[in-house]
Structure formats: C-alpha cells, structure tokens
Short mmCIF file of C-alpha atoms in Angstrom, two decimals:
data_model
loop_
_atom_site.label_atom_id
_atom_site.label_comp_id
_atom_site.label_asym_id
_atom_site.label_seq_id
_atom_site.Cartn_x
_atom_site.Cartn_y
_atom_site.Cartn_z
CA MET A 1 86.75 -30.77 -91.60
CA GLU A 2 84.33 -27.80 -92.27
CA ASN A 3 85.13 -25.81 -95.28
CA ILE A 4 86.10 -22.52 -94.43
CA GLN A 5 87.20 -21.15 -97.65
CA ASN A 6 84.22 -18.63 -98.47
CA GLU A 7 83.88 -17.26 -95.31
CA ASP A 8 84.82 -13.82 -94.38
CA TYR A 9 87.81 -13.90 -92.19
CA SER A 10 90.38 -11.43 -91.24
CA GLY A 11 93.55 -11.56 -93.62
CA TYR A 12 97.04 -11.84 -92.41
CA GLY A 13 99.05 -8.86 -92.28
CA HIS A 14 99.43 -5.55 -90.19
CA TYR A 15 96.74 -4.00 -88.14
CA GLU A 16 96.92 -0.94 -86.15
CA VAL A 17 94.78 -0.77 -82.82
CA SER A 18 93.70 2.76 -81.65
CA GLU A 19 90.27 1.97 -79.79
CA ARG A 20 89.04 -1.30 -81.02
CA LEU A 21 89.91 -3.90 -83.22
CA GLU A 22 87.97 -7.35 -84.10
CA LEU A 23 89.67 -10.31 -85.74
CA ARG A 24 87.62 -13.09 -87.00
CA LEU A 25 89.11 -16.47 -87.96
CA PRO A 26 87.81 -19.92 -88.02
CA LYS A 27 86.61 -21.31 -84.67
CA THR A 28 88.26 -18.19 -83.03
CA GLU A 29 87.57 -14.79 -82.29
CA ILE A 30 89.65 -11.97 -81.16
CA LYS A 31 88.65 -8.72 -79.67
CA ILE A 32 90.98 -5.67 -78.49
CA GLU A 33 89.94 -2.75 -76.96
CA ARG A 34 91.17 0.29 -75.07
CA LYS A 35 90.18 0.53 -71.45
CA SER A 36 89.71 3.88 -69.64
CA ASP A 37 93.08 3.42 -68.05
CA ASP A 38 94.70 3.57 -71.44
CA ARG A 39 95.57 -0.16 -71.38
CA LEU A 40 94.56 -2.45 -74.03
CA SER A 41 92.71 -5.53 -73.38
CA TYR A 42 93.11 -8.54 -75.43
CA TYR A 43 90.61 -11.34 -75.40
CA ARG A 44 90.50 -14.51 -77.60
CA LYS A 45 87.67 -17.36 -77.60
CA ASN A 46 88.05 -20.50 -79.28
CA SER A 47 85.19 -23.01 -80.58
CA GLU A 48 85.46 -25.00 -77.15
CA ASN A 49 84.72 -21.56 -75.24
CA GLN A 50 88.25 -21.82 -73.91
CA GLU A 51 89.33 -17.83 -73.28
CA VAL A 52 92.52 -16.24 -73.12
CA LYS A 53 92.79 -12.54 -71.60
CA LYS A 54 95.98 -10.52 -71.76
CA SER A 55 96.55 -6.79 -71.39
CA ILE A 56 99.07 -4.20 -72.83
CA PRO A 57 99.21 -1.74 -69.94
CA ASN A 58 100.29 2.14 -70.35
CA SER A 59 99.58 1.88 -74.06
CA SER A 60 98.96 5.53 -74.95
CA LYS A 61 99.89 4.90 -78.40
CA ASN A 62 98.20 3.11 -81.17
CA VAL A 63 99.55 -0.49 -81.26
CA GLN A 64 100.82 -2.03 -84.34
CA LEU A 65 100.07 -5.85 -84.76
CA GLU A 66 100.87 -8.37 -87.31
CA LEU A 67 98.65 -11.42 -87.89
CA CYS A 68 100.68 -14.04 -89.54
CA PRO A 69 101.15 -18.00 -89.76
CA VAL A 70 103.87 -19.45 -87.51
CA LEU A 71 105.49 -22.87 -87.47
CA PRO A 72 103.50 -25.46 -85.40
CA LEU A 73 105.99 -25.69 -82.63
CA HIS A 74 104.25 -23.83 -79.92
CA LEU A 75 101.18 -25.73 -78.90
CA PRO A 76 100.00 -27.35 -76.69
CA ALA A 77 103.45 -26.50 -75.35
CA LYS A 78 106.78 -26.22 -76.77
CA LYS A 79 108.47 -29.46 -76.06
CA THR A 80 110.18 -30.97 -79.01
CA ASN A 81 113.55 -30.02 -80.46
CA ASP A 82 112.00 -29.18 -83.86
CA LEU A 83 110.89 -32.30 -85.52
CA ILE A 84 107.67 -32.54 -87.08
CA PHE A 85 105.85 -35.99 -87.88
CA LEU A 86 103.47 -35.73 -90.78
CA ARG A 87 101.14 -38.79 -91.33
CA LEU A 88 100.15 -38.93 -94.70
CA ALA A 89 96.35 -40.01 -95.09
CA GLU A 90 97.35 -42.06 -98.21
CA SER A 91 100.54 -43.72 -99.03
CA ILE A 92 102.84 -42.47 -101.69
CA PHE A 93 104.14 -45.02 -103.90
CA VAL A 94 107.43 -44.30 -105.35
CA GLU A 95 108.80 -46.63 -108.13
CA LYS A 96 112.25 -47.83 -108.24
CA LYS A 97 114.88 -45.36 -109.67
CA SER A 98 112.02 -42.65 -110.23
CA THR A 99 111.02 -39.24 -108.75
CA VAL A 100 107.59 -38.11 -107.83
CA ASN A 101 106.28 -34.41 -107.00
CA VAL A 102 103.25 -34.11 -104.68
CA VAL A 103 101.74 -31.22 -102.67
CA ILE A 104 100.77 -31.87 -99.11
CA GLN A 105 99.01 -29.90 -96.33
CA PHE A 106 101.37 -28.52 -93.80
CA PRO A 107 99.85 -27.72 -90.33
CA MET A 108 100.45 -24.22 -88.95
CA GLU A 109 99.70 -21.94 -85.94
CA ILE A 110 98.88 -18.46 -85.90
CA GLY A 111 100.57 -15.75 -84.28
CA ILE A 112 99.82 -12.35 -83.29
CA PHE A 113 102.95 -10.14 -83.14
CA ILE A 114 103.34 -6.88 -81.37
CA ILE A 115 105.49 -4.50 -83.37
CA ASN A 116 107.98 -2.15 -81.50
CA SER A 117 107.30 1.28 -82.91
CA SER A 118 110.90 2.42 -82.26
CA ASP A 119 112.94 -0.28 -84.17
CA ASP A 120 110.04 -2.26 -86.01
CA SER A 121 111.17 -5.44 -84.04
CA LYS A 122 108.32 -8.06 -83.54
CA GLU A 123 107.39 -9.88 -80.24
CA LEU A 124 104.99 -12.79 -80.12
CA PHE A 125 102.00 -11.81 -78.06
CA ASP A 126 99.71 -14.62 -78.70
CA CYS A 127 99.71 -17.91 -80.49
CA PHE A 128 96.62 -20.20 -81.26
CA THR A 129 95.54 -22.57 -83.86
CA CYS A 130 92.23 -22.78 -85.49
CA GLU A 131 92.11 -26.65 -85.29
CA PRO A 132 93.41 -27.95 -81.82
CA MET A 133 93.70 -31.50 -83.04
CA HIS A 134 96.64 -30.72 -85.26
CA SER A 135 98.47 -29.59 -81.92
CA ARG A 136 99.45 -32.86 -80.93
CA PHE A 137 102.41 -35.13 -80.31
CA ALA A 138 103.87 -38.15 -81.65
CA LEU A 139 106.88 -40.59 -81.21
CA TYR A 140 109.32 -41.36 -84.20
CA GLY A 141 110.98 -44.67 -83.37
CA THR A 142 110.90 -46.80 -80.37
CA PRO A 143 110.16 -45.70 -76.88
CA GLU A 144 113.69 -46.53 -75.89
CA LYS A 145 115.26 -44.52 -78.88
CA GLY A 146 112.59 -42.52 -80.43
CA ASN A 147 112.19 -38.74 -80.92
CA LEU A 148 109.29 -36.80 -79.82
CA CYS A 149 107.82 -34.78 -82.61
CA MET A 150 104.74 -32.41 -83.37
CA TYR A 151 102.39 -34.38 -85.12
CA SER A 152 99.69 -33.95 -87.70
CA LYS A 153 97.59 -36.01 -90.07
CA VAL A 154 97.79 -34.48 -93.52
CA LYS A 155 96.37 -35.08 -96.90
CA LEU A 156 97.77 -34.73 -100.71
CA LEU A 157 96.53 -31.65 -102.24
CA GLU A 158 95.23 -31.03 -105.68
CA GLU A 159 96.14 -27.51 -107.54
CA GLU A 160 93.26 -25.71 -106.30
CA ASP A 161 92.84 -27.10 -102.81
CA SER A 162 93.46 -24.91 -99.82
CA ASP A 163 92.65 -24.91 -96.00
CA PRO A 164 93.25 -21.47 -95.01
CA TYR A 165 94.34 -20.42 -91.46
CA ILE A 166 94.83 -24.26 -90.89
CA PHE A 167 97.27 -25.75 -93.31
CA ALA A 168 100.03 -24.12 -95.69
CA LYS A 169 100.95 -25.92 -98.76
CA MET A 170 104.17 -27.87 -99.05
CA ILE A 171 105.78 -29.49 -102.29
CA VAL A 172 107.33 -32.73 -101.55
CA THR A 173 109.85 -34.44 -103.97
CA LEU A 174 110.74 -37.87 -103.45
CA SER A 175 113.30 -39.46 -105.48
CA ASN A 176 113.98 -43.44 -104.92
CA GLU A 177 117.37 -44.66 -105.72
CA LEU A 178 116.52 -48.09 -104.58
CA GLU A 179 116.20 -51.29 -106.99
CA HIS A 180 112.46 -51.57 -105.89
CA GLY A 181 109.39 -49.44 -105.31
CA VAL A 182 108.44 -48.20 -101.65
CA PHE A 183 105.47 -46.82 -100.00
CA VAL A 184 105.86 -43.44 -98.10
CA ARG A 185 103.52 -43.10 -95.42
CA LYS A 186 105.01 -40.52 -93.10
CA LEU A 187 107.68 -37.76 -93.16
CA VAL A 188 109.76 -36.52 -90.24
CA PHE A 189 112.09 -33.65 -90.42
CA PRO A 190 113.10 -30.53 -88.56
CA ILE A 191 111.45 -27.48 -89.34
CA THR A 192 112.74 -24.51 -87.71
CA GLU A 193 114.72 -23.74 -90.80
CA HIS A 194 111.64 -23.56 -92.76
CA THR A 195 110.39 -20.12 -94.00
CA ILE A 196 106.63 -19.43 -94.17
CA TYR A 197 105.39 -17.37 -96.95
CA TYR A 198 102.17 -15.39 -96.92
CA ALA A 199 100.32 -12.99 -99.06
CA LYS A 200 99.15 -9.65 -97.35
CA ASP A 201 95.41 -9.42 -97.01
CA SER A 202 95.21 -13.05 -98.15
CA SER A 203 94.86 -16.48 -96.45
CA GLU A 204 97.19 -18.50 -98.85
CA VAL A 205 100.31 -19.84 -97.20
CA HIS A 206 103.14 -21.73 -98.49
CA ILE A 207 106.10 -23.09 -96.76
CA ASP A 208 109.70 -24.35 -97.91
CA ASP A 209 109.64 -27.26 -99.80
CA ILE A 210 111.57 -30.83 -98.95
CA LYS A 211 113.43 -33.15 -101.06
CA GLY A 212 113.81 -36.84 -100.00
CA ILE A 213 116.20 -39.31 -101.22
CA ILE A 214 115.10 -42.66 -100.65
CA LYS A 215 118.22 -44.95 -100.23
CA SER A 216 119.92 -47.86 -98.51
CA VAL A 217 122.49 -47.15 -95.80
CA ASN A 218 123.98 -50.11 -94.01
CA ASN A 219 121.12 -52.45 -95.19
CA ASN A 220 118.60 -50.03 -93.74
CA GLU A 221 116.36 -48.08 -95.90
CA ILE A 222 116.08 -44.30 -94.94
CA ILE A 223 114.79 -41.02 -96.44
CA GLU A 224 117.51 -38.36 -96.42
CA ILE A 225 115.48 -35.11 -96.33
CA ASN A 226 116.61 -31.68 -97.28
CA ARG A 227 114.96 -28.32 -97.04
CA GLU A 228 114.44 -26.43 -100.26
CA GLU A 229 113.63 -22.88 -100.65
CA TYR A 230 110.02 -22.30 -102.21
CA THR A 231 110.75 -21.16 -105.70
CA LYS A 232 107.04 -20.24 -106.86
CA LYS A 233 107.04 -17.41 -104.39
CA ASP A 234 105.56 -13.95 -105.71
CA LYS A 235 107.85 -11.07 -104.78
CA ASP A 236 105.25 -9.28 -102.75
CA TRP A 237 104.91 -12.14 -100.50
CA LYS A 238 105.72 -11.72 -96.93
CA LEU A 239 108.09 -14.03 -94.96
CA VAL A 240 108.14 -15.52 -91.49
CA SER A 241 111.56 -17.10 -90.69
CA TYR A 242 112.71 -18.51 -87.28
CA SER A 243 116.51 -18.30 -88.20
CA ASP A 244 118.53 -15.70 -90.07
CA SER A 245 121.14 -18.18 -91.21
CA LYS A 246 119.75 -21.06 -92.93
CA ASP A 247 121.64 -24.46 -92.31
CA ASN A 248 120.71 -26.84 -94.99
CA LYS A 249 121.80 -29.98 -93.06
CA SER A 250 120.11 -33.00 -94.08
CA PHE A 251 118.01 -35.19 -91.74
CA SER A 252 117.87 -38.86 -92.26
CA MET A 253 114.87 -40.91 -91.50
CA GLU A 254 116.35 -43.93 -90.08
CA LYS A 255 113.34 -45.42 -88.23
CA GLY A 256 111.21 -46.30 -91.00
CA PHE A 257 108.70 -44.34 -93.42
CA ASP A 258 105.81 -46.86 -93.69
CA MET B 1 160.86 -19.39 -25.63
CA VAL B 2 158.23 -19.23 -28.63
CA LEU B 3 160.78 -21.15 -30.68
CA GLU B 4 160.92 -23.92 -28.12
CA ILE B 5 157.20 -24.18 -27.89
CA LEU B 6 156.95 -24.60 -31.66
CA ASP B 7 159.68 -27.08 -31.66
CA THR B 8 157.79 -28.99 -28.98
CA GLN B 9 157.31 -32.74 -30.47
CA LEU B 10 153.59 -33.78 -30.22
CA ILE B 11 154.28 -37.25 -31.33
CA GLU B 12 157.54 -38.66 -32.88
CA GLY B 13 158.69 -36.40 -35.87
CA VAL B 14 155.73 -33.98 -35.51
CA SER B 15 156.22 -30.61 -34.02
CA ILE B 16 153.59 -27.85 -33.36
CA TRP B 17 155.69 -25.76 -36.05
CA SER B 18 155.45 -28.42 -38.73
CA MET B 19 151.68 -28.88 -37.72
CA LEU B 20 151.21 -25.09 -38.23
CA ILE B 21 152.80 -24.97 -41.41
CA THR B 22 150.71 -27.90 -42.51
CA VAL B 23 147.41 -26.24 -41.58
CA ILE B 24 148.66 -22.83 -43.48
CA LEU B 25 149.36 -24.96 -46.62
CA VAL B 26 146.22 -26.64 -46.44
CA PHE B 27 144.37 -23.27 -45.85
CA VAL B 28 146.04 -22.10 -48.90
CA GLY B 29 145.00 -25.30 -50.84
CA VAL B 30 141.35 -24.38 -49.89
CA ILE B 31 141.66 -20.91 -51.34
CA VAL B 32 143.48 -22.34 -54.37
CA ALA B 33 140.80 -25.00 -54.63
CA ARG B 34 138.01 -22.26 -54.53
CA ILE B 35 139.79 -20.13 -57.06
CA VAL B 36 140.26 -22.98 -59.50
CA ARG B 37 136.72 -24.27 -58.92
CA MET B 38 135.40 -20.66 -59.66
CA ILE B 39 137.43 -20.38 -62.82
CA PHE B 40 136.11 -23.66 -64.07
CA ASN B 41 132.65 -22.55 -63.33
CA LYS B 42 132.85 -19.50 -65.40
CA LYS B 43 135.13 -20.87 -68.11
CA PHE B 44 133.75 -24.47 -68.83
CA ALA B 45 130.67 -25.07 -66.93
CA PRO B 46 128.13 -22.93 -68.99
CA ASP B 47 128.59 -25.52 -71.92
CA MET B 48 128.43 -28.77 -69.90
CA PRO B 49 125.55 -30.60 -68.28
CA ILE B 50 124.57 -29.66 -64.69
CA HIS B 51 125.16 -32.97 -63.21
CA THR B 52 128.73 -32.98 -64.77
CA VAL B 53 129.52 -29.69 -63.33
CA LYS B 54 128.49 -30.71 -59.92
CA THR B 55 130.59 -33.77 -60.02
CA LEU B 56 133.74 -32.04 -61.39
CA ASN B 57 133.32 -29.23 -59.07
CA LYS B 58 133.62 -31.65 -56.02
CA LEU B 59 136.34 -33.71 -57.62
CA ILE B 60 138.54 -30.27 -58.25
CA TYR B 61 137.69 -28.94 -54.91
CA TYR B 62 138.68 -31.86 -52.93
CA GLY B 63 141.28 -33.15 -55.14
CA ILE B 64 143.21 -29.91 -54.85
CA ILE B 65 142.85 -29.88 -51.01
CA ILE B 66 144.05 -33.55 -50.59
CA ILE B 67 146.96 -32.68 -52.88
CA PHE B 68 148.01 -29.67 -50.83
CA LEU B 69 147.57 -31.81 -47.77
CA MET B 70 149.73 -34.58 -48.88
CA ALA B 71 152.16 -32.09 -50.14
CA ALA B 72 152.31 -30.28 -46.82
CA THR B 73 152.73 -33.36 -44.63
CA ALA B 74 155.32 -34.62 -47.12
CA SER B 75 157.09 -31.42 -46.76
CA GLN B 76 157.17 -31.08 -43.15
CA GLY B 77 158.35 -34.80 -42.88
CA ILE B 78 155.07 -35.80 -41.31
CA ASP B 79 154.62 -39.73 -41.61
CA LEU B 80 150.99 -40.14 -41.92
CA GLY B 81 151.66 -43.98 -41.93
CA GLY B 82 153.19 -43.48 -38.50
CA LEU B 83 150.12 -41.62 -37.57
CA VAL B 84 147.98 -44.42 -38.87
CA VAL B 85 149.77 -47.08 -37.23
CA GLY B 86 149.85 -45.08 -33.90
CA ALA B 87 146.26 -44.55 -33.91
CA GLY B 88 145.69 -48.16 -35.06
CA PHE B 89 143.25 -49.30 -32.20
CA LEU B 90 141.61 -45.99 -32.25
CA GLY B 91 141.06 -46.31 -35.99
CA ILE B 92 139.47 -49.72 -35.67
CA VAL B 93 137.08 -48.35 -32.88
CA ILE B 94 136.21 -45.24 -35.23
CA GLY B 95 135.99 -47.56 -38.27
CA PHE B 96 133.48 -49.85 -36.66
CA ALA B 97 131.49 -46.67 -35.63
CA ALA B 98 131.96 -44.71 -38.87
CA GLN B 99 131.28 -47.67 -41.23
CA SER B 100 127.82 -46.47 -42.24
CA VAL B 101 129.26 -43.03 -42.90
CA VAL B 102 132.09 -44.48 -44.98
CA SER B 103 129.85 -46.70 -46.94
CA ASN B 104 127.55 -43.74 -47.66
CA MET B 105 130.52 -41.68 -48.86
CA ILE B 106 131.88 -44.52 -50.99
CA SER B 107 128.38 -45.03 -52.54
CA GLY B 108 128.08 -41.45 -53.19
CA VAL B 109 131.49 -41.55 -55.28
CA PHE B 110 130.08 -44.85 -57.18
CA LEU B 111 126.79 -42.88 -57.99
CA LEU B 112 128.72 -40.12 -59.37
CA ILE B 113 130.88 -42.40 -61.39
CA GLU B 114 128.40 -44.90 -62.44
CA LYS B 115 125.44 -42.44 -62.99
CA PRO B 116 122.41 -44.76 -62.89
CA VAL B 117 120.48 -41.55 -62.59
CA LYS B 118 121.66 -37.94 -62.92
CA GLN B 119 120.69 -34.97 -60.99
CA GLY B 120 117.44 -33.41 -62.33
CA ASP B 121 116.16 -36.76 -63.29
CA ASN B 122 112.65 -37.82 -62.22
CA VAL B 123 113.50 -41.14 -60.48
CA GLU B 124 111.59 -43.78 -58.19
CA VAL B 125 113.70 -45.42 -55.47
CA VAL B 126 111.71 -48.61 -55.48
CA ASP B 127 113.00 -50.12 -52.15
CA SER B 128 112.36 -46.83 -50.35
CA ASN B 129 108.92 -45.94 -51.99
CA VAL B 130 110.14 -42.60 -53.04
CA MET B 131 109.26 -40.98 -56.43
CA GLY B 132 110.35 -37.52 -57.38
CA LYS B 133 113.09 -35.35 -59.04
CA LEU B 134 116.80 -36.19 -57.81
CA ILE B 135 117.84 -32.60 -56.90
CA ASP B 136 121.21 -33.44 -55.20
CA ILE B 137 123.87 -36.34 -54.76
CA SER B 138 126.01 -34.81 -51.92
CA THR B 139 128.89 -36.57 -50.01
CA PHE B 140 126.65 -38.92 -47.71
CA SER B 141 123.30 -38.59 -48.98
CA SER B 142 120.86 -37.99 -51.86
CA LYS B 143 117.89 -35.62 -51.87
CA VAL B 144 114.74 -36.45 -53.77
CA GLN B 145 111.96 -33.90 -54.23
CA GLN B 146 108.61 -35.40 -54.26
CA PHE B 147 105.75 -34.47 -56.53
CA ASP B 148 104.17 -33.06 -53.33
CA GLY B 149 107.10 -30.60 -52.71
CA THR B 150 108.48 -32.55 -49.86
CA VAL B 151 112.26 -33.56 -50.12
CA VAL B 152 113.39 -36.87 -48.81
CA ARG B 153 116.92 -37.64 -47.87
CA ILE B 154 118.14 -41.07 -48.74
CA PRO B 155 121.44 -42.19 -47.50
CA ASN B 156 123.71 -42.76 -50.70
CA GLU B 157 124.27 -46.78 -49.63
CA LYS B 158 120.72 -47.32 -49.60
CA MET B 159 120.37 -45.28 -53.07
CA PHE B 160 123.24 -47.28 -54.43
CA THR B 161 121.92 -50.61 -53.36
CA SER B 162 118.34 -49.87 -54.41
CA ASN B 163 116.37 -50.53 -57.55
CA LEU B 164 116.24 -47.26 -59.11
CA ARG B 165 113.62 -46.49 -61.91
CA SER B 166 114.48 -43.67 -64.18
CA PHE B 167 111.81 -41.68 -66.21
CA ASN B 168 114.53 -39.77 -68.17
CA LEU B 169 115.99 -42.34 -70.37
CA SER B 170 113.17 -42.26 -72.95
CA GLU B 171 111.68 -39.26 -74.21
CA VAL B 172 108.09 -40.66 -73.63
CA ARG B 173 106.37 -42.67 -70.83
CA ARG B 174 103.28 -44.72 -70.59
CA SER B 175 100.52 -45.06 -67.92
CA GLU B 176 97.34 -47.06 -67.89
CA VAL B 177 93.82 -47.12 -66.25
CA THR B 178 91.24 -49.68 -66.16
CA VAL B 179 87.63 -48.94 -67.07
CA GLY B 180 84.92 -51.29 -66.53
CA ILE B 181 81.80 -51.45 -68.84
CA GLY B 182 78.66 -53.40 -68.44
CA TYR B 183 78.52 -56.97 -69.86
CA GLY B 184 75.54 -55.93 -72.23
CA GLU B 185 77.68 -53.11 -73.78
CA ASN B 186 79.57 -53.30 -77.29
CA ILE B 187 83.19 -53.69 -76.47
CA ASP B 188 84.37 -52.38 -79.69
CA LYS B 189 82.03 -49.26 -79.77
CA ALA B 190 83.17 -48.61 -76.03
CA ILE B 191 86.75 -48.78 -77.20
CA GLN B 192 86.28 -46.50 -80.18
CA VAL B 193 84.40 -43.85 -77.83
CA ILE B 194 87.01 -43.92 -75.44
CA LYS B 195 89.90 -43.59 -78.07
CA ASN B 196 88.09 -40.65 -80.00
CA ALA B 197 87.80 -38.99 -76.48
CA ILE B 198 91.33 -39.32 -75.54
CA GLU B 199 92.66 -38.14 -79.01
CA LYS B 200 90.22 -34.91 -78.69
CA ASN B 201 90.74 -34.02 -74.98
CA VAL B 202 93.82 -35.48 -73.55
CA VAL B 203 96.18 -33.21 -75.72
CA TYR B 204 99.37 -34.61 -74.49
CA SER B 205 98.44 -38.11 -75.23
CA LEU B 206 100.65 -39.38 -78.37
CA MET B 207 99.00 -39.89 -81.50
CA GLU B 208 101.64 -42.44 -82.16
CA PRO B 209 102.02 -44.81 -80.63
CA GLU B 210 98.22 -44.46 -80.36
CA PRO B 211 96.39 -45.41 -77.05
CA GLN B 212 96.25 -49.12 -76.63
CA PHE B 213 93.35 -51.24 -75.46
CA SER B 214 92.82 -54.68 -74.03
CA ILE B 215 90.31 -56.53 -71.99
CA SER B 216 92.07 -57.12 -68.64
CA GLU B 217 89.42 -59.12 -66.84
CA LEU B 218 85.80 -60.43 -67.08
CA ALA B 219 85.14 -59.14 -63.57
CA ASP B 220 82.15 -59.96 -61.13
CA ASN B 221 80.24 -56.85 -62.25
CA SER B 222 81.91 -55.44 -65.41
CA VAL B 223 84.06 -56.16 -68.45
CA ASN B 224 87.27 -54.49 -67.62
CA ILE B 225 89.10 -52.62 -70.32
CA LEU B 226 92.86 -51.69 -69.90
CA VAL B 227 93.67 -48.39 -71.51
CA ARG B 228 97.34 -47.64 -71.97
CA VAL B 229 98.47 -43.98 -73.09
CA TRP B 230 101.83 -42.72 -74.01
CA TYR B 231 102.92 -38.94 -73.34
CA PRO B 232 105.82 -36.82 -72.95
CA ARG B 233 107.95 -38.10 -69.98
CA ASP B 234 107.43 -34.78 -67.98
CA ASP B 235 103.62 -34.42 -68.46
CA LEU B 236 102.41 -37.06 -66.11
CA LEU B 237 100.34 -34.63 -64.21
CA GLU B 238 98.85 -33.21 -67.54
CA VAL B 239 97.36 -36.64 -68.60
CA MET B 240 96.40 -38.94 -65.63
CA PRO B 241 94.37 -36.49 -63.60
CA ASN B 242 92.21 -35.80 -66.61
CA LEU B 243 92.22 -39.24 -68.35
CA LEU B 244 89.56 -41.10 -66.01
CA LYS B 245 87.48 -37.98 -66.13
CA VAL B 246 87.45 -37.76 -70.03
CA ILE B 247 86.68 -41.64 -70.42
CA LYS B 248 84.01 -41.42 -67.86
CA ASN B 249 82.31 -38.26 -69.77
CA ALA B 250 82.67 -39.92 -73.03
CA LEU B 251 81.14 -43.56 -71.87
CA ASP B 252 78.45 -41.28 -70.34
CA ASP B 253 77.71 -39.29 -73.42
CA ALA B 254 77.57 -42.32 -75.38
CA GLY B 255 75.19 -43.92 -73.18
CA ILE B 256 77.58 -46.90 -72.26
CA GLU B 257 77.11 -48.03 -68.73
CA ILE B 258 79.90 -48.29 -66.27
CA PRO B 259 78.48 -50.72 -63.70
CA PHE B 260 79.07 -50.68 -59.99
CA PRO B 261 79.11 -53.54 -57.71
CA GLN B 262 75.91 -54.40 -56.37
CA ARG B 263 74.66 -56.77 -53.66
CA VAL B 264 71.00 -58.23 -53.47
CA VAL B 265 70.07 -59.00 -49.99
CA TRP B 266 67.27 -61.64 -49.54
CA GLU B 267 65.44 -61.38 -46.30
CA GLY B 268 65.09 -64.59 -44.60
CA LYS B 269 60.97 -64.52 -44.18
CA ASP B 270 60.76 -68.52 -44.97
CA SER B 271 62.99 -69.38 -42.42
CA GLU B 272 61.29 -67.27 -39.92
CA ASN B 273 58.08 -68.88 -40.55
#
C-alpha cells in the first residue's frame, strides 16, 4: 500500500458549498460546482477511473456538507447483518491465563453527509472507499451454517503508525482463560454499535475497542467479544454513531479463531 | 304459496329453505373469514415472515368457511353423509376425472406444511428444468419467476414429487468455470494470475473461502484449470458474467496462452502421384 500520510488531502469536518468545492482524498477526487440552473453538480472519480455523478436540484442556498469516516458496511453493497471479519496479517499468541493488548487497523469507508439547514439532521449523500480492496466479503464458518461478513486483511500497528482515510485504529484486548496458549488469527464481531471518533481538520480516526475473552464452552474454544468504549478520546473529537442506544451484547466466535 | 315452495324437499331431508339458510350462513362465514384475515394481517402479519403469513392467511380463510359450512349444514339437519352416499356413483366418476386436481391440492397443502422451499426463495425444480424465484404456492400450482422475467406455472404435484434445489439455505453459493492454458505455460503462475485478478476485479467473490483451483483435465489442446468461486447467494449475476472476462484479460495481460483447437490438414499430393 502506498504511503499517503504526508500528502495534502482534505481533512474531515464540515464544508460549505456556495459555488465550487474540490475535495482531494487518496485515489479519489471530488468536485462540487453550481450550475446555471442553480443545481449543485457532484462528481467523484477514483483511481480506476470509475465515475459517480449526482445532483442536488433547486439548491439556491449554500449547502453544508460533512466529510467523515463511516463504518465499512456499505460497499460494494449492504448485505451483511453487521458482522466484520478481520483477518490478521500475523497471528497473535496469547499465553495461558494472560491478557494482551494490541492496536490493529480497522477498515473504514468515507461518507459525505448533507446537513439539513433547518434541523441540522444529516443524510448520507455518498459513500466510498479510498482502498477498494477492503470492500470485500467473507464467510465465517462453514457454507452450511456460516455468516456472511464484511472482510479486511489488517495489520498490527505500532504507536506512530497510521493509514489515514483507509484505516482507523482499534485497541484489542485478549484475555486467555484456558490452560494453554492459543493463536488468534481472525476476529469476527458485530460493528453497528461501534462509534467512530475523528478529529476535525485531521485524518486521525479511532473506533471503539473490543475485549475478547478466550474460553472453553462445551469443549469448544471460543472468543467472547464485547465492545468497549474508546477511552483515550479527546473531548474535541467528533463522533459518528449508528445507534443512539448502545446495546453491549457480547458476540461469541464459536466457529474458530485461527 | 311461498312457504310451500320453500318447504319443497329437494332430496330427502333437504328443503329449499334449509339450503337457503345454509347459503346465507356460508356467506356470513365468508365475511367473518375476511374480517378475521384482515385483523390478522394488520395485527400479527407485520412481524412474521411473508411465507408464513400467506400460509396462515389461507388456513384462517378456508378454515372459518369450512367451520361455518359444517355448522350450517348441521343446524339445518342436512346430512352430508347422505348426500355423499346419494352421489356415490357420480362421486366416483368425478373422483377419477378430478384425480389430478385433488392431487395438486393435497400436494399444495403438503408443500405448505413441509416447507422444502419457501415463497421468495431462489429454487431450481430439477425435473422441470426450471430455475428462478418461487413467487407463489397456490391451491393447485406454484409459480416460479425465472431470471429472464418469465413466470412458469408448475402443478403442485409435480413440484412436490420433483427434486428441488434451494439456493436460500446457505448465505453463500459456489460456481465454477473451466479455463484452458497452453501446455507450455507454468500452471502455478497461471493460477496466481487468475487468483489475483479475481480478488481485485470480482468484488463479490468471497475472500474466505478463497477461490479454489484444480486441474480438471489434460485435454487435447490445453491444460484445463477448474476455478471455483464463492459469493453471496443472491449475487450470481454480479459474478458469473464477469468471471471469464476477468480471467481472460488477466491471462492475456500476463502473456499466458489460451489455446484453441487447431486442425492440421495434409494435402494428399503423394496419393495423387
């Protein structure tokens, strides 16, 4: 993957469109301009020369937009219930009766929301990814009983690592209650309850953490995964949340984690 | 005068008056059945699967009408047993004639009870060579909308006795294509090229389980590679029309030959001389 950290890309946050606005993101360019009939014409092109054209008709007022990260659930099509399958590039070894903490990449999409001037409500106007290879599907389990999930191959991160516009950061805590060490090579869990945190005019993005307990249930080794609120957030950070009421139900990875 | 007409016995124990009352009660039964069905559809149906709603709709509607019919005949002293015996010979004749009708009706009931497939499922009726979306299971027949938009009506008996292939029991399905490469080509390299191309360009192809490759045949002109891909069950048309195109373009770009059958014709000059 190319290094895109030092490029001069548009930051997340609010934009006002009066006559013309250009947004520049990795592998993606966006142009919004007012036409003579007062409509705003929206144009997006990605690195594979795929184009999207949309229009906001009768838009005499300036339009408020928000560019922000969204959960990876929409591309190439919204099909999964809300499960994501993260295939780790390297196995994590968790010793018996121990706990490990790692930071991993978490794929994200980018949304453009139109902000309604009367009540400040937001509508998703466009959604895209700067790395199409992360908009893929996988099956967790067997074809007979498996679950369709969104899929991404992710790496473990060091403190200063970041992949703005493509990956958020997620802290994973794994506690092994078993009497022997295990390798964890994949993580599967529901994501619609997760909140995304981003800094205005920046590209740094975090997502709620997960805590996994590795244990044995009915002679089957599972990971019970719970969402944990991201605690290191700055108070100025903005939030993208899909649900107002957070249901902290745990998810059991009963179909293997290697 | 009118009373005398109404009291006229049509057959033993069945007068015009009792028939009239029976018809009126059955008519009331139809109205009650419709009201109950309407209440069910408003109160309970929104939280239930559509196929269950349709099945219960039929059970409620016809169940109430049958109850009213039985109540009406019993209240008027009409002995249906006598009618059946009286019409015994006619019944046998009609029974033979209506054998397939009754068979289709009973098969329809069993289809609704056993539920080998549900309305809305993508199915293949193997014996009839019909593939598409099951849009209705009605009293005598089922309707399958094929992927070209046409609707095929299949008698329920045939549907019930046929081998049925359902594409809805799993969240994913698999399809396969065969690609031939030249005998001089490196098989492992060709497989890697195809795999990379599918991962990059066939966006609905599952990353896990990943595409599978095997040599299906050392054929006359080519080494045939069988390519199997998994994808979400409803996305056949997103995957299969593109798959061969993606593979062909990738092999072309990598300079890997896709041979085609050739025939060498020798002119028989020697035999002429």
